[in-house]
Amino acid sequence: HNTEIYANFANKKVSNMTKKGKHTVLFICLGNICRSPAAEIIFKKMVAEQGLEHLVESDSAGMIGYHRGCPPDSRMLTALKKYGYEDPGLKARPVRKEDLEQFDLIVGMDRENLRDLKRLDEKGQWTGKIVPMCFFTTRFPDEEVPDPYYGGPDGFEHLVKLLQDGCGNLLERLKEQLSL
Ligand code: 4NP
């Protein structure tokens, strides 16, 4: 990606091991019922398959609290299931200011999420942790992870493939930088 939103990330390091001795990743979308829980499910499966659960931890949250306590959207779960992913019982929650401090990397799905995250980071303390999901994608031209909420099933399947691409590359980057 060569556009302005990626310019700042060209040489970005994504590792920065926490106090807990784990690298922690927070996926962010608007509602926390479609894109970010899907990213969490896909990423966690990759982490588990590679035996890295003791080193890499992830969670997801939404910019809005409207769906607080809700499971992921059933259309999202249908698409995930088709690609072999099961929901472990995720429940939506809104992002908290403390998340910015507590997570090592905060991955926003679209420009609006990134803008809102930067707004939440009032003092600009955590900008170095905030990165767009499509910074990691290589097999798709998308510059944002499109919101599938008002579209059809194709959008949800595209989302799974896009997130598989991005999450896989994100994990590779982490492994390189953590020397795994
Ligand atoms: P998400 O999708 O941000 O990927 O979870 C959406 C979910 C809900 C709404 C918008 C997008 N909504 O407007 O309620």
JSON list of C-alpha atoms and ligand atoms in Angstrom, two decimals:
[
{"chain": "A", "resi": 1, "resn": "HIS", "atom": "CA", "xyz": [0.00, 0.00, 0.00]},
{"chain": "A", "resi": 2, "resn": "ASN", "atom": "CA", "xyz": [1.42, 3.34, -1.01]},
{"chain": "A", "resi": 3, "resn": "THR", "atom": "CA", "xyz": [-1.21, 5.76, 0.19]},
{"chain": "A", "resi": 4, "resn": "GLU", "atom": "CA", "xyz": [-0.90, 8.35, 2.90]},
{"chain": "A", "resi": 5, "resn": "ILE", "atom": "CA", "xyz": [-2.41, 6.27, 5.69]},
{"chain": "A", "resi": 6, "resn": "TYR", "atom": "CA", "xyz": [0.37, 3.73, 5.32]},
{"chain": "A", "resi": 7, "resn": "ALA", "atom": "CA", "xyz": [3.25, 6.15, 4.87]},
{"chain": "A", "resi": 8, "resn": "ASN", "atom": "CA", "xyz": [3.84, 6.39, 8.62]},
{"chain": "A", "resi": 9, "resn": "PHE", "atom": "CA", "xyz": [4.07, 2.65, 9.04]},
{"chain": "A", "resi": 10, "resn": "ALA", "atom": "CA", "xyz": [6.70, 1.70, 6.50]},
{"chain": "A", "resi": 11, "resn": "ASN", "atom": "CA", "xyz": [9.39, 0.79, 9.01]},
{"chain": "A", "resi": 12, "resn": "LYS", "atom": "CA", "xyz": [7.16, 0.20, 11.94]},
{"chain": "A", "resi": 13, "resn": "LYS", "atom": "CA", "xyz": [8.18, -2.27, 14.59]},
{"chain": "A", "resi": 14, "resn": "VAL", "atom": "CA", "xyz": [5.23, -4.20, 15.90]},
{"chain": "A", "resi": 15, "resn": "SER", "atom": "CA", "xyz": [6.85, -5.84, 18.86]},
{"chain": "A", "resi": 16, "resn": "ASN", "atom": "CA", "xyz": [7.21, -4.35, 22.27]},
{"chain": "A", "resi": 17, "resn": "MET", "atom": "CA", "xyz": [6.98, -7.05, 24.89]},
{"chain": "A", "resi": 18, "resn": "THR", "atom": "CA", "xyz": [4.86, -6.09, 27.89]},
{"chain": "A", "resi": 19, "resn": "LYS", "atom": "CA", "xyz": [5.35, -6.33, 31.55]},
{"chain": "A", "resi": 20, "resn": "LYS", "atom": "CA", "xyz": [3.36, -9.56, 31.45]},
{"chain": "A", "resi": 21, "resn": "GLY", "atom": "CA", "xyz": [6.02, -11.14, 29.27]},
{"chain": "A", "resi": 22, "resn": "LYS", "atom": "CA", "xyz": [3.48, -11.51, 26.50]},
{"chain": "A", "resi": 23, "resn": "HIS", "atom": "CA", "xyz": [2.89, -9.52, 23.39]},
{"chain": "A", "resi": 24, "resn": "THR", "atom": "CA", "xyz": [-0.68, -8.29, 23.47]},
{"chain": "A", "resi": 25, "resn": "VAL", "atom": "CA", "xyz": [-2.76, -7.29, 20.45]},
{"chain": "A", "resi": 26, "resn": "LEU", "atom": "CA", "xyz": [-6.15, -5.55, 20.51]},
{"chain": "A", "resi": 27, "resn": "PHE", "atom": "CA", "xyz": [-8.32, -5.61, 17.38]},
{"chain": "A", "resi": 28, "resn": "ILE", "atom": "CA", "xyz": [-10.70, -2.69, 16.99]},
{"chain": "A", "resi": 29, "resn": "CYS", "atom": "CA", "xyz": [-13.76, -2.10, 14.78]},
{"chain": "A", "resi": 30, "resn": "LEU", "atom": "CA", "xyz": [-16.93, -0.06, 15.19]},
{"chain": "A", "resi": 31, "resn": "GLY", "atom": "CA", "xyz": [-19.38, -2.48, 16.80]},
{"chain": "A", "resi": 32, "resn": "ASN", "atom": "CA", "xyz": [-17.15, -5.37, 17.94]},
{"chain": "A", "resi": 33, "resn": "ILE", "atom": "CA", "xyz": [-19.62, -7.86, 16.47]},
{"chain": "A", "resi": 34, "resn": "CYS", "atom": "CA", "xyz": [-18.21, -8.43, 12.95]},
{"chain": "A", "resi": 35, "resn": "ARG", "atom": "CA", "xyz": [-14.66, -7.46, 11.98]},
{"chain": "A", "resi": 36, "resn": "SER", "atom": "CA", "xyz": [-12.70, -7.30, 15.21]},
{"chain": "A", "resi": 37, "resn": "PRO", "atom": "CA", "xyz": [-14.11, -10.48, 16.81]},
{"chain": "A", "resi": 38, "resn": "ALA", "atom": "CA", "xyz": [-13.44, -12.28, 13.51]},
{"chain": "A", "resi": 39, "resn": "ALA", "atom": "CA", "xyz": [-9.85, -11.01, 13.58]},
{"chain": "A", "resi": 40, "resn": "GLU", "atom": "CA", "xyz": [-9.51, -12.17, 17.18]},
{"chain": "A", "resi": 41, "resn": "ILE", "atom": "CA", "xyz": [-10.87, -15.66, 16.37]},
{"chain": "A", "resi": 42, "resn": "ILE", "atom": "CA", "xyz": [-8.64, -16.04, 13.29]},
{"chain": "A", "resi": 43, "resn": "PHE", "atom": "CA", "xyz": [-5.53, -14.67, 14.99]},
{"chain": "A", "resi": 44, "resn": "LYS", "atom": "CA", "xyz": [-6.01, -16.80, 18.13]},
{"chain": "A", "resi": 45, "resn": "LYS", "atom": "CA", "xyz": [-6.32, -19.93, 16.03]},
{"chain": "A", "resi": 46, "resn": "MET", "atom": "CA", "xyz": [-3.06, -19.15, 14.23]},
{"chain": "A", "resi": 47, "resn": "VAL", "atom": "CA", "xyz": [-1.33, -18.43, 17.53]},
{"chain": "A", "resi": 48, "resn": "ALA", "atom": "CA", "xyz": [-2.62, -21.72, 19.00]},
{"chain": "A", "resi": 49, "resn": "GLU", "atom": "CA", "xyz": [-1.64, -23.75, 15.93]},
{"chain": "A", "resi": 50, "resn": "GLN", "atom": "CA", "xyz": [1.89, -22.43, 16.23]},
{"chain": "A", "resi": 51, "resn": "GLY", "atom": "CA", "xyz": [2.06, -23.11, 19.96]},
{"chain": "A", "resi": 52, "resn": "LEU", "atom": "CA", "xyz": [2.53, -19.45, 20.85]},
{"chain": "A", "resi": 53, "resn": "GLU", "atom": "CA", "xyz": [-0.32, -18.97, 23.31]},
{"chain": "A", "resi": 54, "resn": "HIS", "atom": "CA", "xyz": [2.12, -18.39, 26.15]},
{"chain": "A", "resi": 55, "resn": "LEU", "atom": "CA", "xyz": [3.69, -15.47, 24.23]},
{"chain": "A", "resi": 56, "resn": "VAL", "atom": "CA", "xyz": [0.98, -13.80, 22.18]},
{"chain": "A", "resi": 57, "resn": "GLU", "atom": "CA", "xyz": [-2.37, -12.73, 23.58]},
{"chain": "A", "resi": 58, "resn": "SER", "atom": "CA", "xyz": [-5.24, -10.96, 21.83]},
{"chain": "A", "resi": 59, "resn": "ASP", "atom": "CA", "xyz": [-8.61, -9.37, 22.46]},
{"chain": "A", "resi": 60, "resn": "SER", "atom": "CA", "xyz": [-11.05, -7.19, 20.55]},
{"chain": "A", "resi": 61, "resn": "ALA", "atom": "CA", "xyz": [-13.26, -4.19, 21.25]},
{"chain": "A", "resi": 62, "resn": "GLY", "atom": "CA", "xyz": [-15.54, -1.71, 19.49]},
{"chain": "A", "resi": 63, "resn": "MET", "atom": "CA", "xyz": [-15.47, 2.08, 19.24]},
{"chain": "A", "resi": 64, "resn": "ILE", "atom": "CA", "xyz": [-19.18, 2.09, 20.20]},
{"chain": "A", "resi": 65, "resn": "GLY", "atom": "CA", "xyz": [-20.87, 0.33, 23.12]},
{"chain": "A", "resi": 66, "resn": "TYR", "atom": "CA", "xyz": [-24.16, -0.27, 21.35]},
{"chain": "A", "resi": 67, "resn": "HIS", "atom": "CA", "xyz": [-23.65, -4.05, 21.10]},
{"chain": "A", "resi": 68, "resn": "ARG", "atom": "CA", "xyz": [-22.09, -4.47, 24.54]},
{"chain": "A", "resi": 69, "resn": "GLY", "atom": "CA", "xyz": [-22.46, -8.06, 25.79]},
{"chain": "A", "resi": 70, "resn": "CYS", "atom": "CA", "xyz": [-23.64, -9.37, 22.40]},
{"chain": "A", "resi": 71, "resn": "PRO", "atom": "CA", "xyz": [-22.12, -12.36, 20.61]},
{"chain": "A", "resi": 72, "resn": "PRO", "atom": "CA", "xyz": [-20.63, -11.84, 17.14]},
{"chain": "A", "resi": 73, "resn": "ASP", "atom": "CA", "xyz": [-23.13, -11.27, 14.31]},
{"chain": "A", "resi": 74, "resn": "SER", "atom": "CA", "xyz": [-24.63, -14.59, 13.15]},
{"chain": "A", "resi": 75, "resn": "ARG", "atom": "CA", "xyz": [-23.66, -13.82, 9.53]},
{"chain": "A", "resi": 76, "resn": "MET", "atom": "CA", "xyz": [-20.08, -13.38, 10.67]},
{"chain": "A", "resi": 77, "resn": "LEU", "atom": "CA", "xyz": [-20.18, -16.71, 12.52]},
{"chain": "A", "resi": 78, "resn": "THR", "atom": "CA", "xyz": [-21.62, -18.46, 9.46]},
{"chain": "A", "resi": 79, "resn": "ALA", "atom": "CA", "xyz": [-18.76, -17.20, 7.26]},
{"chain": "A", "resi": 80, "resn": "LEU", "atom": "CA", "xyz": [-16.17, -18.09, 9.90]},
{"chain": "A", "resi": 81, "resn": "LYS", "atom": "CA", "xyz": [-17.58, -21.59, 10.29]},
{"chain": "A", "resi": 82, "resn": "LYS", "atom": "CA", "xyz": [-17.32, -22.13, 6.55]},
{"chain": "A", "resi": 83, "resn": "TYR", "atom": "CA", "xyz": [-13.56, -21.56, 6.85]},
{"chain": "A", "resi": 84, "resn": "GLY", "atom": "CA", "xyz": [-13.17, -23.75, 9.91]},
{"chain": "A", "resi": 85, "resn": "TYR", "atom": "CA", "xyz": [-13.37, -21.24, 12.75]},
{"chain": "A", "resi": 86, "resn": "GLU", "atom": "CA", "xyz": [-15.48, -21.62, 15.89]},
{"chain": "A", "resi": 87, "resn": "ASP", "atom": "CA", "xyz": [-16.58, -18.82, 18.20]},
{"chain": "A", "resi": 88, "resn": "PRO", "atom": "CA", "xyz": [-15.28, -19.48, 21.72]},
{"chain": "A", "resi": 89, "resn": "GLY", "atom": "CA", "xyz": [-18.16, -17.37, 23.09]},
{"chain": "A", "resi": 90, "resn": "LEU", "atom": "CA", "xyz": [-16.93, -13.83, 22.54]},
{"chain": "A", "resi": 91, "resn": "LYS", "atom": "CA", "xyz": [-18.97, -10.93, 23.89]},
{"chain": "A", "resi": 92, "resn": "ALA", "atom": "CA", "xyz": [-18.75, -7.39, 22.53]},
{"chain": "A", "resi": 93, "resn": "ARG", "atom": "CA", "xyz": [-17.31, -4.61, 24.64]},
{"chain": "A", "resi": 94, "resn": "PRO", "atom": "CA", "xyz": [-16.47, -0.98, 23.99]},
{"chain": "A", "resi": 95, "resn": "VAL", "atom": "CA", "xyz": [-12.83, 0.08, 23.99]},
{"chain": "A", "resi": 96, "resn": "ARG", "atom": "CA", "xyz": [-11.55, 1.73, 27.18]},
{"chain": "A", "resi": 97, "resn": "LYS", "atom": "CA", "xyz": [-8.92, 4.41, 27.53]},
{"chain": "A", "resi": 98, "resn": "GLU", "atom": "CA", "xyz": [-6.84, 1.99, 29.61]},
{"chain": "A", "resi": 99, "resn": "ASP", "atom": "CA", "xyz": [-6.68, -0.39, 26.65]},
{"chain": "A", "resi": 100, "resn": "LEU", "atom": "CA", "xyz": [-4.39, 2.09, 24.93]},
{"chain": "A", "resi": 101, "resn": "GLU", "atom": "CA", "xyz": [-1.93, 1.74, 27.76]},
{"chain": "A", "resi": 102, "resn": "GLN", "atom": "CA", "xyz": [-2.38, -1.96, 28.40]},
{"chain": "A", "resi": 103, "resn": "PHE", "atom": "CA", "xyz": [-2.04, -3.42, 24.91]},
{"chain": "A", "resi": 104, "resn": "ASP", "atom": "CA", "xyz": [1.19, -3.45, 22.93]},
{"chain": "A", "resi": 105, "resn": "LEU", "atom": "CA", "xyz": [-0.43, -3.16, 19.53]},
{"chain": "A", "resi": 106, "resn": "ILE", "atom": "CA", "xyz": [-3.85, -1.79, 18.60]},
{"chain": "A", "resi": 107, "resn": "VAL", "atom": "CA", "xyz": [-5.10, -2.77, 15.16]},
{"chain": "A", "resi": 108, "resn": "GLY", "atom": "CA", "xyz": [-7.90, -0.67, 13.67]},
{"chain": "A", "resi": 109, "resn": "MET", "atom": "CA", "xyz": [-10.00, -1.96, 10.78]},
{"chain": "A", "resi": 110, "resn": "ASP", "atom": "CA", "xyz": [-10.75, 1.26, 8.91]},
{"chain": "A", "resi": 111, "resn": "ARG", "atom": "CA", "xyz": [-9.85, 4.95, 8.72]},
{"chain": "A", "resi": 112, "resn": "GLU", "atom": "CA", "xyz": [-12.71, 5.93, 10.96]},
{"chain": "A", "resi": 113, "resn": "ASN", "atom": "CA", "xyz": [-11.52, 3.53, 13.68]},
{"chain": "A", "resi": 114, "resn": "LEU", "atom": "CA", "xyz": [-8.00, 4.93, 13.42]},
{"chain": "A", "resi": 115, "resn": "ARG", "atom": "CA", "xyz": [-9.25, 8.51, 13.64]},
{"chain": "A", "resi": 116, "resn": "ASP", "atom": "CA", "xyz": [-11.43, 7.65, 16.66]},
{"chain": "A", "resi": 117, "resn": "LEU", "atom": "CA", "xyz": [-8.59, 5.80, 18.38]},
{"chain": "A", "resi": 118, "resn": "LYS", "atom": "CA", "xyz": [-6.33, 8.80, 17.91]},
{"chain": "A", "resi": 119, "resn": "ARG", "atom": "CA", "xyz": [-9.06, 10.95, 19.41]},
{"chain": "A", "resi": 120, "resn": "LEU", "atom": "CA", "xyz": [-9.28, 8.61, 22.41]},
{"chain": "A", "resi": 121, "resn": "ASP", "atom": "CA", "xyz": [-5.52, 8.98, 22.81]},
{"chain": "A", "resi": 122, "resn": "GLU", "atom": "CA", "xyz": [-6.01, 12.59, 23.91]},
{"chain": "A", "resi": 123, "resn": "LYS", "atom": "CA", "xyz": [-2.40, 13.32, 24.74]},
{"chain": "A", "resi": 124, "resn": "GLY", "atom": "CA", "xyz": [-1.01, 11.46, 21.76]},
{"chain": "A", "resi": 125, "resn": "GLN", "atom": "CA", "xyz": [0.88, 9.11, 24.08]},
{"chain": "A", "resi": 126, "resn": "TRP", "atom": "CA", "xyz": [0.06, 5.90, 22.29]},
{"chain": "A", "resi": 127, "resn": "THR", "atom": "CA", "xyz": [0.06, 6.76, 18.60]},
{"chain": "A", "resi": 128, "resn": "GLY", "atom": "CA", "xyz": [3.02, 4.44, 18.04]},
{"chain": "A", "resi": 129, "resn": "LYS", "atom": "CA", "xyz": [0.87, 1.43, 18.97]},
{"chain": "A", "resi": 130, "resn": "ILE", "atom": "CA", "xyz": [-2.04, 2.17, 16.64]},
{"chain": "A", "resi": 131, "resn": "VAL", "atom": "CA", "xyz": [-1.86, 0.57, 13.23]},
{"chain": "A", "resi": 132, "resn": "PRO", "atom": "CA", "xyz": [-4.33, -0.23, 10.41]},
{"chain": "A", "resi": 133, "resn": "MET", "atom": "CA", "xyz": [-5.14, -3.89, 9.76]},
{"chain": "A", "resi": 134, "resn": "CYS", "atom": "CA", "xyz": [-4.44, -3.42, 6.06]},
{"chain": "A", "resi": 135, "resn": "PHE", "atom": "CA", "xyz": [-0.88, -2.46, 6.91]},
{"chain": "A", "resi": 136, "resn": "PHE", "atom": "CA", "xyz": [-0.41, -6.23, 7.18]},
{"chain": "A", "resi": 137, "resn": "THR", "atom": "CA", "xyz": [-2.42, -7.47, 4.20]},
{"chain": "A", "resi": 138, "resn": "THR", "atom": "CA", "xyz": [-0.56, -8.39, 1.03]},
{"chain": "A", "resi": 139, "resn": "ARG", "atom": "CA", "xyz": [-2.93, -10.48, -1.09]},
{"chain": "A", "resi": 140, "resn": "PHE", "atom": "CA", "xyz": [-5.77, -7.97, -1.41]},
{"chain": "A", "resi": 141, "resn": "PRO", "atom": "CA", "xyz": [-5.88, -4.40, -2.70]},
{"chain": "A", "resi": 142, "resn": "ASP", "atom": "CA", "xyz": [-8.20, -3.20, 0.09]},
{"chain": "A", "resi": 143, "resn": "GLU", "atom": "CA", "xyz": [-6.83, -0.26, 2.06]},
{"chain": "A", "resi": 144, "resn": "GLU", "atom": "CA", "xyz": [-9.38, -0.70, 4.80]},
{"chain": "A", "resi": 145, "resn": "VAL", "atom": "CA", "xyz": [-11.25, -3.71, 6.16]},
{"chain": "A", "resi": 146, "resn": "PRO", "atom": "CA", "xyz": [-14.70, -2.91, 4.76]},
{"chain": "A", "resi": 147, "resn": "ASP", "atom": "CA", "xyz": [-17.66, -2.83, 7.12]},
{"chain": "A", "resi": 148, "resn": "PRO", "atom": "CA", "xyz": [-19.79, -5.84, 6.11]},
{"chain": "A", "resi": 149, "resn": "TYR", "atom": "CA", "xyz": [-22.74, -4.94, 8.34]},
{"chain": "A", "resi": 150, "resn": "TYR", "atom": "CA", "xyz": [-25.10, -3.57, 5.71]},
{"chain": "A", "resi": 151, "resn": "GLY", "atom": "CA", "xyz": [-24.02, -5.87, 2.89]},
{"chain": "A", "resi": 152, "resn": "GLY", "atom": "CA", "xyz": [-24.58, -9.49, 1.87]},
{"chain": "A", "resi": 153, "resn": "PRO", "atom": "CA", "xyz": [-22.83, -12.79, 2.70]},
{"chain": "A", "resi": 154, "resn": "ASP", "atom": "CA", "xyz": [-20.07, -12.16, 0.14]},
{"chain": "A", "resi": 155, "resn": "GLY", "atom": "CA", "xyz": [-18.80, -9.29, 2.26]},
{"chain": "A", "resi": 156, "resn": "PHE", "atom": "CA", "xyz": [-18.43, -11.59, 5.26]},
{"chain": "A", "resi": 157, "resn": "GLU", "atom": "CA", "xyz": [-16.51, -14.20, 3.28]},
{"chain": "A", "resi": 158, "resn": "HIS", "atom": "CA", "xyz": [-14.23, -11.56, 1.82]},
{"chain": "A", "resi": 159, "resn": "LEU", "atom": "CA", "xyz": [-13.64, -10.37, 5.35]},
{"chain": "A", "resi": 160, "resn": "VAL", "atom": "CA", "xyz": [-12.51, -13.81, 6.50]},
{"chain": "A", "resi": 161, "resn": "LYS", "atom": "CA", "xyz": [-9.98, -14.05, 3.65]},
{"chain": "A", "resi": 162, "resn": "LEU", "atom": "CA", "xyz": [-8.73, -10.52, 4.16]},
{"chain": "A", "resi": 163, "resn": "LEU", "atom": "CA", "xyz": [-8.29, -11.12, 7.89]},
{"chain": "A", "resi": 164, "resn": "GLN", "atom": "CA", "xyz": [-6.55, -14.46, 7.33]},
{"chain": "A", "resi": 165, "resn": "ASP", "atom": "CA", "xyz": [-4.05, -12.63, 5.14]},
{"chain": "A", "resi": 166, "resn": "GLY", "atom": "CA", "xyz": [-3.55, -9.75, 7.57]},
{"chain": "A", "resi": 167, "resn": "CYS", "atom": "CA", "xyz": [-3.46, -11.84, 10.75]},
{"chain": "A", "resi": 168, "resn": "GLY", "atom": "CA", "xyz": [-1.01, -14.32, 9.21]},
{"chain": "A", "resi": 169, "resn": "ASN", "atom": "CA", "xyz": [1.39, -11.55, 8.23]},
{"chain": "A", "resi": 170, "resn": "LEU", "atom": "CA", "xyz": [0.94, -9.79, 11.55]},
{"chain": "A", "resi": 171, "resn": "LEU", "atom": "CA", "xyz": [1.92, -12.97, 13.37]},
{"chain": "A", "resi": 172, "resn": "GLU", "atom": "CA", "xyz": [4.94, -13.44, 11.11]},
{"chain": "A", "resi": 173, "resn": "ARG", "atom": "CA", "xyz": [6.07, -9.88, 11.85]},
{"chain": "A", "resi": 174, "resn": "LEU", "atom": "CA", "xyz": [5.68, -10.46, 15.56]},
{"chain": "A", "resi": 175, "resn": "LYS", "atom": "CA", "xyz": [7.64, -13.70, 15.41]},
{"chain": "A", "resi": 176, "resn": "GLU", "atom": "CA", "xyz": [10.47, -12.01, 13.52]},
{"chain": "A", "resi": 177, "resn": "GLN", "atom": "CA", "xyz": [10.66, -9.17, 15.98]},
{"chain": "A", "resi": 178, "resn": "LEU", "atom": "CA", "xyz": [10.35, -11.42, 19.01]},
{"chain": "A", "resi": 179, "resn": "SER", "atom": "CA", "xyz": [13.02, -13.65, 17.43]},
{"chain": "A", "resi": 180, "resn": "LEU", "atom": "CA", "xyz": [10.76, -16.71, 17.50]},
{"chain": "B", "resi": 1, "resn": "4NP", "atom": "P1", "xyz": [-18.24, -4.16, 13.03]},
{"chain": "B", "resi": 1, "resn": "4NP", "atom": "O1", "xyz": [-19.60, -4.00, 12.18]},
{"chain": "B", "resi": 1, "resn": "4NP", "atom": "O2", "xyz": [-17.75, -2.75, 13.31]},
{"chain": "B", "resi": 1, "resn": "4NP", "atom": "O3", "xyz": [-17.36, -4.90, 12.10]},
{"chain": "B", "resi": 1, "resn": "4NP", "atom": "O4", "xyz": [-18.62, -4.92, 14.27]},
{"chain": "B", "resi": 1, "resn": "4NP", "atom": "C1", "xyz": [-20.64, -3.19, 12.60]},
{"chain": "B", "resi": 1, "resn": "4NP", "atom": "C2", "xyz": [-21.48, -3.61, 13.59]},
{"chain": "B", "resi": 1, "resn": "4NP", "atom": "C3", "xyz": [-22.52, -2.81, 14.00]},
{"chain": "B", "resi": 1, "resn": "4NP", "atom": "C4", "xyz": [-22.70, -1.57, 13.43]},
{"chain": "B", "resi": 1, "resn": "4NP", "atom": "C5", "xyz": [-21.83, -1.14, 12.45]},
{"chain": "B", "resi": 1, "resn": "4NP", "atom": "C6", "xyz": [-20.80, -1.95, 12.04]},
{"chain": "B", "resi": 1, "resn": "4NP", "atom": "N1", "xyz": [-23.76, -0.76, 13.84]},
{"chain": "B", "resi": 1, "resn": "4NP", "atom": "O5", "xyz": [-23.93, 0.34, 13.28]},
{"chain": "B", "resi": 1, "resn": "4NP", "atom": "O6", "xyz": [-24.51, -1.13, 14.76]}
]
